[in-house]
Amino acid sequence: MKSLILGLLTLSCFLSFGQTTIHDSIVPIYSADPVLAGENIQFIPVNFNADRLLDEIPSELKSLTVERIDLVYSTYKENPDFDQEKLNAERMKRLKSAWPEARNPLINWNTFGQSQAADNSSARELFHGFVIYYREKPTAESIERELDVIDAYLESGVFPVETKTGPVKETSAAPTEDAGTVSSNSVLIETRDVAHSAETPMGVVDPPISESEEVKELRSTPVEPEDGEHARVTALRNDNFQNECYTSEAGILKATKSEFKAFNDSMMRLGRMTPWSSYSSDVVKKGRTGNHYYVYYFLKEECELPYVPVHFIDFSSPMTWDSKEFNAVQATFDRHPQWQNTHIIMDVTGSMSPYIAKTMAWIKATQDSSQVSAFTFFNDGNMNPDRNKRVGKVGGIYSVENKAYKPVYNQMKNTMRKGGGGDCPENNIEATISGMKSYPDCEEIIMVADNWATPRDLSLLGQVEVPIHIIVCGGQMGINVDFIQAAYETGGSIHTIEDDLDVRSIKPGKQFRLGRNYFTLIGGKIVRAEHK
């Protein structure tokens, strides 16, 4: 029968090294993702089959915000009993020992196994090591690039992105000419008829197996919310495979890790199943039962051709690099139509541009029926040196009434141009107090906060006598506990793209969940908790 190879294979799962949850993927060869203005990438190599870091961590990186770290390795093994997971854990331990900042629980960790190498020699030619995605220190030039991103999105609905080339070597197992050439700025997605043999590469689905009665029952009874598809399932979908050649099956399965593994292994052997399928899990510890979210893609019969044309996604030019996460402000307001006559206190420091762009587009589109009466934008001090910043007197705060879109847009740009932050802490509470004085008649205070930037001025919360509703931007891997504390102390609430937490529901000593993490209240302080 015919078989399917996809040039970009992402069978995904979540692994756990100690307290670090890692999203694991298999790809033919790793290529760094494009980044937005204000972000950059650092490569730290290691040798094949070794854990020693070959480059030192740049000193300037230690003071910057790191959002994501990818550990890249090759899946080739000369010894089938080789423990790759143990080696990866040792590599991570080395990195965290040399660079304690990598222990930040908010960092998004991933591992990418490169499957293209066919022997020891070609495996050694591949890049092995860490790829670190971080925010650059804001400068006048980087702020202008971020403003260009906002303008481009508002004009075209597309975020322009930048690509970074790392020390990835050419491999002797590169694609043949008739398979097309993969550049460092492209992702190759290919389907091709391949004869099955013992040497068939990983990802070829052949032959199919008969579906067990147990798997049939599990497939027929997925757990789903009554009001539509779960957001975690939707996030797994890939728009490149939402076309006429593929059909998908998605859902949530309540099971242990071993039970879901058996289910997944069985699913991946079904006829017409493609390797372009993904899943994620709430379960970290063995033996625990929890939700497993999945999306499987099947090739349609009418597309089973000897050769399906190659498709390219070219990252070298602007493209729709658009995360649903960036729409957090509008999504939260849509869930809270009771919020009227509101005042948005918005962080416009470095790397907030995609959230700002989405918010400005929403404000422009809803100007006739806006829930928002005023904005206060803040930049943490107007480019003042960090050493001169004093709690309550940092500055860089600018307010505007939302009577027309253009004055709001211009005030936002003015605030960004005057400063982009500097050190990680920011003056959220000072900005809130200042904004409330400027527009005292607003009924609700909504803070749009950068999850990576802890407020430097939580000590000022005693001056805030109304609830603060905090929309957290960038909280996919975990919520900054200080924002939960700020909401708790003011009797407000915390919101993400998909979650809402009214702090009045928090009880001392009782665990509660927000995003991926669990928290509890002890002695008036919100702390992280290990789920029991």
XYZ file of C-alpha atoms in Angstrom:
532
model
C 0.000 0.000 0.000
C 0.984 3.590 -0.274
C 2.749 5.266 2.639
C 3.235 8.806 3.812
C 6.343 10.754 4.810
C 6.098 14.294 6.052
C 9.225 16.387 5.776
C 8.439 18.064 9.083
C 7.468 15.488 11.694
C 6.118 16.684 15.007
C 4.875 13.831 17.103
C 4.665 15.730 20.345
C 4.450 14.897 24.012
C 5.338 16.375 27.376
C 8.312 15.034 29.316
C 9.376 15.988 32.825
C 12.946 16.464 34.061
C 12.528 17.234 37.758
C 10.218 20.253 37.918
C 10.768 21.217 34.263
C 8.005 20.234 31.838
C 9.336 19.847 28.310
C 7.529 19.747 24.988
C 9.284 17.087 22.897
C 9.218 16.891 19.077
C 10.887 14.861 16.327
C 11.940 16.721 13.157
C 14.188 15.699 10.240
C 16.505 18.652 10.882
C 16.128 21.546 13.329
C 15.611 25.094 12.113
C 15.157 27.984 14.532
C 11.738 29.619 14.509
C 11.298 33.169 13.233
C 11.121 35.895 15.877
C 9.442 39.261 16.141
C 11.217 42.587 16.445
C 12.819 43.009 19.870
C 13.630 39.301 20.177
C 16.780 37.353 19.325
C 18.364 33.895 19.471
C 21.608 32.563 20.992
C 23.070 29.146 20.073
C 25.063 27.199 22.720
C 26.491 24.021 21.124
C 27.484 20.703 22.688
C 29.242 17.774 21.066
C 27.438 14.720 19.758
C 27.014 12.211 22.609
C 28.384 14.692 25.197
C 26.997 17.192 27.707
C 29.807 19.779 28.034
C 28.882 23.276 26.822
C 31.246 24.328 24.027
C 30.518 28.057 24.395
C 30.169 30.163 27.519
C 26.855 31.858 28.264
C 27.280 35.481 27.088
C 27.385 37.775 30.117
C 24.821 40.167 28.624
C 22.322 37.310 28.281
C 22.274 36.786 32.053
C 20.446 40.080 32.626
C 17.876 39.673 29.844
C 14.493 37.953 29.738
C 14.655 34.432 28.326
C 11.328 33.139 27.036
C 12.214 29.783 25.512
C 15.045 27.244 25.370
C 15.233 24.419 22.820
C 17.525 21.432 23.424
C 18.451 20.007 20.019
C 19.888 16.506 19.564
C 19.951 13.671 17.018
C 17.873 10.520 17.366
C 20.510 8.292 15.729
C 21.742 5.514 18.062
C 24.501 3.004 17.441
C 23.456 1.188 20.606
C 19.670 0.634 20.786
C 19.879 0.659 24.590
C 21.455 4.126 24.701
C 19.568 6.365 27.181
C 18.958 9.607 25.261
C 16.642 10.984 27.930
C 19.404 10.652 30.532
C 21.904 12.473 28.299
C 19.381 15.269 27.668
C 18.837 15.594 31.418
C 22.610 15.864 31.966
C 22.864 18.550 29.294
C 20.105 20.541 30.961
C 21.792 20.145 34.328
C 25.050 21.508 32.859
C 23.277 24.524 31.387
C 21.452 25.366 34.615
C 24.645 24.956 36.621
C 26.507 27.391 34.352
C 23.525 29.700 34.077
C 21.149 29.706 37.111
C 18.740 32.059 35.315
C 17.725 29.077 33.166
C 15.892 27.708 36.230
C 13.129 30.317 35.804
C 9.900 28.246 35.884
C 8.283 30.525 33.273
C 10.746 29.492 30.528
C 9.213 27.407 27.755
C 11.432 24.309 27.395
C 11.431 22.112 24.280
C 13.517 19.229 22.985
C 13.907 18.555 19.263
C 15.208 15.188 18.120
C 16.632 15.327 14.583
C 15.828 12.097 12.737
C 17.584 12.737 9.428
C 21.001 11.252 10.307
C 21.465 7.680 9.047
C 24.873 6.971 10.592
C 27.418 8.242 13.124
C 29.139 10.550 10.651
C 26.004 12.345 9.487
C 24.731 12.601 13.087
C 27.906 14.429 14.112
C 27.362 16.954 11.324
C 24.063 18.072 12.841
C 23.806 20.856 15.399
C 23.575 19.611 18.988
C 22.987 21.970 21.876
C 20.731 24.740 23.154
C 18.884 27.433 21.226
C 17.909 30.311 23.514
C 15.138 32.738 22.558
C 15.390 35.996 24.489
C 14.319 39.616 24.556
C 16.900 42.184 23.578
C 17.541 45.205 25.783
C 15.350 47.956 24.295
C 17.055 50.697 22.303
C 15.682 53.552 20.218
C 16.283 51.424 17.122
C 14.581 48.304 18.502
C 11.576 50.355 19.629
C 11.184 51.720 16.088
C 11.287 48.131 14.764
C 8.515 47.201 17.177
C 6.464 50.194 16.071
C 6.973 49.053 12.478
C 5.586 45.643 13.486
C 2.499 47.288 14.987
C 1.974 49.503 11.924
C 2.428 46.549 9.558
C -0.129 44.483 11.445
C -2.677 47.300 11.574
C -2.259 47.865 7.834
C -2.165 44.263 6.581
C -3.224 41.976 9.428
C 0.165 40.218 9.178
C 3.068 40.253 11.644
C 6.454 40.636 9.899
C 9.041 38.280 11.383
C 12.840 37.952 11.395
C 14.850 34.777 10.875
C 18.103 33.897 12.620
C 20.626 31.438 11.204
C 22.475 29.212 13.648
C 25.548 26.973 13.395
C 23.670 24.139 11.655
C 25.915 22.180 9.286
C 24.979 20.542 6.021
C 24.274 16.877 6.498
C 25.230 14.052 4.160
C 21.682 12.778 4.595
C 20.181 15.888 3.021
C 17.064 15.566 0.838
C 17.617 14.384 -2.726
C 17.194 16.823 -5.586
C 13.769 15.536 -6.546
C 12.559 16.104 -2.999
C 13.387 19.784 -3.169
C 15.940 21.844 -1.274
C 15.295 23.038 2.248
C 16.747 26.464 3.032
C 17.380 27.725 6.559
C 14.357 30.002 6.138
C 11.859 27.373 4.999
C 9.955 24.430 6.352
C 9.501 21.610 3.861
C 6.309 19.580 4.036
C 6.305 16.668 1.617
C 4.233 13.585 0.855
C 5.630 10.789 -1.303
C 4.976 7.158 -2.199
C 7.582 4.976 -0.458
C 7.979 1.202 -0.493
C 7.924 -0.273 2.993
C 10.934 -2.138 4.307
C 12.826 -2.724 7.538
C 14.793 0.452 6.722
C 11.690 2.642 6.376
C 12.343 5.940 8.214
C 10.375 6.923 11.270
C 7.112 8.531 10.276
C 6.053 6.063 7.579
C 2.697 4.573 8.494
C 2.734 1.088 7.045
C 1.189 -1.382 7.494
C -1.986 -0.368 9.362
C -3.212 -2.462 12.232
C -6.698 -3.524 13.181
C -8.269 -1.189 15.705
C -8.863 -2.852 19.065
C -12.263 -2.724 20.706
C -10.725 -0.723 23.565
C -9.363 1.944 21.211
C -12.667 2.056 19.323
C -14.452 2.745 22.604
C -11.976 5.443 23.626
C -12.286 7.132 20.227
C -16.053 7.107 20.460
C -16.182 8.668 23.934
C -13.731 11.596 24.058
C -14.158 14.136 26.845
C -15.123 17.542 25.433
C -16.693 20.653 26.952
C -20.342 21.253 26.085
C -19.697 24.644 24.498
C -17.325 23.465 21.768
C -13.717 22.402 21.292
C -11.349 22.869 24.228
C -8.796 25.662 23.772
C -5.903 23.240 24.449
C -7.103 21.086 21.545
C -7.515 24.076 19.250
C -3.965 25.215 20.087
C -2.608 21.893 18.786
C -4.131 22.341 15.349
C -1.882 23.274 12.442
C -3.426 25.507 9.805
C -1.118 24.108 7.112
C -3.015 20.801 7.292
C -6.526 22.245 7.425
C -7.042 21.726 3.696
C -8.712 19.491 1.134
C -6.191 16.654 1.497
C -6.483 16.050 5.226
C -9.175 15.320 7.753
C -8.638 15.496 11.495
C -9.839 13.760 14.621
C -9.460 15.669 17.883
C -10.506 15.294 21.471
C -9.563 14.845 25.109
C -8.887 11.505 26.764
C -8.913 10.987 30.533
C -6.235 8.352 31.232
C -2.849 7.635 32.795
C 0.345 8.251 30.813
C 0.756 4.556 30.025
C -2.880 4.216 28.956
C -2.610 7.218 26.650
C 0.682 5.936 25.223
C -1.024 2.660 24.284
C -3.894 4.610 22.743
C -1.527 6.891 20.819
C 0.624 3.996 19.565
C -2.509 2.268 18.298
C -3.817 5.434 16.636
C -0.518 6.091 14.881
C -0.673 2.671 13.238
C -4.117 3.140 11.707
C -4.438 3.242 7.937
C -4.179 6.679 6.297
C -2.848 8.196 9.545
C -0.163 10.852 9.030
C 2.741 11.635 11.360
C 1.615 15.292 11.417
C -0.305 14.717 14.616
C 0.219 16.165 18.049
C -0.876 15.895 21.634
C -0.246 17.399 25.039
C -0.964 16.238 28.538
C -1.772 17.525 32.004
C -0.231 14.383 33.508
C 3.364 14.609 34.731
C 3.714 11.739 37.208
C 3.362 8.091 36.284
C 0.192 6.420 37.479
C -1.757 9.677 37.742
C -4.946 10.087 35.711
C -5.581 13.306 33.830
C -6.559 14.869 30.528
C -4.622 14.192 27.316
C -5.426 16.532 24.416
C -4.886 15.287 20.853
C -5.267 16.102 17.163
C -4.664 13.360 14.567
C -4.532 14.009 10.814
C -5.597 11.464 8.168
C -4.857 11.631 4.442
C -8.041 11.661 2.358
C -8.504 8.980 -0.299
C -8.685 11.431 -3.188
C -5.222 12.751 -2.237
C -3.487 9.373 -2.188
C -1.367 10.069 -5.247
C 2.064 8.715 -6.226
C 3.370 12.197 -5.549
C 1.749 15.147 -3.823
C 3.470 18.459 -4.647
C 5.864 19.946 -2.154
C 4.599 22.883 -0.105
C 6.853 25.566 1.327
C 6.293 28.040 4.123
C 8.788 30.823 3.435
C 9.851 32.545 6.656
C 12.182 34.947 4.853
C 9.319 37.351 4.071
C 6.387 38.609 6.144
C 3.859 35.901 6.898
C 0.906 35.267 9.137
C 2.833 34.476 12.322
C -0.142 35.064 14.539
C -0.609 33.400 17.913
C -4.081 33.380 19.453
C -2.321 34.355 22.688
C -1.728 37.867 21.306
C -5.497 38.424 21.357
C -5.680 38.098 25.154
C -7.108 41.581 25.767
C -10.038 41.340 23.368
C -10.765 37.725 24.371
C -10.972 38.708 28.040
C -13.228 41.685 27.368
C -15.465 39.509 25.186
C -15.940 37.173 28.171
C -16.791 40.139 30.432
C -19.397 42.305 28.704
C -20.340 43.664 32.146
C -17.080 45.605 32.159
C -18.135 49.102 31.108
C -16.510 52.530 31.500
C -13.162 50.803 31.981
C -9.655 52.212 32.236
C -6.878 50.098 30.694
C -3.426 50.415 32.292
C -1.124 48.956 29.615
C 2.546 47.982 29.639
C 4.114 49.118 26.341
C 7.723 48.172 27.104
C 9.895 45.984 24.867
C 8.438 42.839 23.214
C 4.815 43.726 23.964
C 4.260 44.817 20.338
C 2.060 41.892 19.173
C -0.307 42.384 22.136
C -0.342 46.145 21.565
C -1.065 45.664 17.843
C -3.978 43.323 18.520
C -5.383 45.663 21.182
C -5.135 48.727 18.936
C -6.880 46.858 16.105
C -9.689 45.910 18.488
C -10.043 49.473 19.820
C -10.162 50.831 16.270
C -12.830 48.327 15.221
C -15.045 48.920 18.290
C -14.714 52.670 18.673
C -18.494 53.225 18.387
C -19.303 50.732 21.143
C -16.124 50.558 23.171
C -16.096 49.258 26.724
C -12.937 51.316 27.285
C -13.146 54.951 28.405
C -9.443 55.678 28.934
C -5.914 54.325 28.558
C -2.793 54.794 30.635
C 0.359 53.585 28.899
C 3.634 53.119 30.786
C 7.218 52.429 29.718
C 9.043 52.107 33.065
C 10.934 55.339 33.235
C 11.461 57.042 29.858
C 14.842 55.389 29.211
C 16.192 56.543 32.577
C 19.118 54.410 33.786
C 17.964 51.507 35.944
C 20.159 52.663 38.828
C 18.160 55.915 39.068
C 14.724 54.301 39.330
C 12.984 54.680 42.695
C 9.727 52.998 43.632
C 6.803 55.365 43.092
C 8.922 57.866 41.155
C 9.963 55.949 38.033
C 7.731 57.825 35.582
C 7.151 57.157 31.908
C 3.367 57.203 32.372
C 0.977 58.775 29.830
C -2.838 58.801 29.857
C -5.430 59.513 27.165
C -9.220 59.462 26.942
C -10.674 56.974 24.442
C -12.960 59.377 22.567
C -11.337 58.673 19.189
C -8.894 56.055 17.931
C -6.167 58.341 16.575
C -5.315 60.136 19.860
C -5.093 56.761 21.631
C -2.860 55.330 18.916
C -0.612 58.409 18.927
C -0.277 58.383 22.725
C 0.672 54.719 22.629
C 3.413 55.417 20.046
C 4.581 58.466 22.003
C 4.918 56.377 25.177
C 6.854 53.639 23.386
C 9.249 56.109 21.761
C 10.058 57.701 25.111
C 11.263 54.404 26.594
C 11.122 50.634 26.300
C 11.900 49.530 29.841
C 15.352 48.315 30.784
C 15.725 45.984 33.708
C 13.047 43.348 34.144
C 10.930 44.899 36.970
C 8.434 47.574 35.899
C 6.278 50.265 37.481
C 2.816 48.703 37.055
C 1.334 49.909 40.363
C 2.713 53.439 40.040
C 1.094 53.609 36.588
C -2.206 52.334 37.991
C -2.253 54.977 40.749
C -1.367 57.728 38.256
C -4.048 56.616 35.807
C -6.732 56.503 38.494
C -5.930 60.107 39.415
C -6.219 61.160 35.762
C -9.613 59.493 35.230
C -11.239 58.946 38.645
C -14.725 58.327 37.218
C -13.849 55.060 35.448
C -15.657 52.102 37.013
C -13.219 49.241 36.329
C -9.413 49.143 36.287
C -7.919 46.657 33.787
C -4.161 46.134 33.856
C -2.555 44.608 30.736
C 0.679 43.167 32.128
C 3.791 41.516 30.739
C 4.000 38.165 32.540
C 7.818 38.248 32.335
C 8.155 41.617 34.071
C 7.521 41.528 37.821
C 6.166 44.814 39.240
C 8.915 46.630 41.140
C 6.349 48.465 43.238
C 4.029 45.924 44.876
C 4.653 47.859 48.105
C 2.343 50.572 46.695
C -0.695 48.278 46.546
C -1.970 49.748 49.828
C -2.729 52.957 47.901
C -5.027 51.120 45.467
C -8.542 51.047 46.928
C -10.374 49.399 44.001
C -10.078 45.903 42.457
C -7.529 45.475 39.680
C -8.428 43.034 36.919
C -5.103 41.860 35.466
C -4.807 40.445 31.923
C -1.526 38.539 31.784
C 0.336 38.502 28.436
C 2.792 35.663 27.792
C 1.633 33.276 30.496
C 1.511 30.089 28.415
C 4.118 28.284 30.521
C 2.974 29.638 33.883
C 1.634 32.772 35.563
C 3.904 35.180 37.424
C 2.835 34.726 41.047
C 3.292 38.432 41.826
C 0.393 39.356 39.527
C -1.852 36.893 41.354
C -0.709 38.535 44.599
C -1.565 42.011 43.245
C -5.035 40.879 42.221
C -5.554 39.179 45.586
C -4.545 42.203 47.639
C -6.908 44.492 45.707
C -9.817 42.018 45.539
C -9.580 41.835 41.740
C -9.084 39.037 39.255
C -6.543 37.396 36.921
C -7.160 36.621 33.250
C -5.358 34.857 30.397
C -6.394 34.108 26.819
C -8.642 31.322 28.108
C -8.826 31.451 31.931
C -10.433 33.733 34.516
C -9.736 33.659 38.249
C -11.799 35.678 40.724
C -9.497 35.970 43.745
C -12.521 35.848 46.062
C -12.553 32.108 45.344
C -9.071 31.638 46.862
C -9.151 29.975 50.292
C -6.186 29.701 52.715
C -4.413 26.362 52.402
C -6.523 25.244 49.414
C -4.877 24.666 46.063
C -6.166 26.366 42.948
C -5.094 26.088 39.355
C -4.327 28.878 36.895
C -2.883 27.984 33.497
C -0.436 25.090 33.828
C 0.374 25.606 37.496
C -1.119 25.161 40.945
C -0.947 27.746 43.721
C -2.061 28.121 47.298
C -2.506 30.902 49.866
C -0.310 30.736 52.974
C -0.182 33.563 55.494
C -1.648 36.044 53.040
C 0.905 35.200 50.328
C 0.265 33.357 47.062
C 2.876 30.635 46.480
C 3.385 27.911 43.907
C 2.232 24.452 44.958
C 2.908 20.940 43.727
C -0.414 19.408 42.775
C -1.519 16.572 45.049
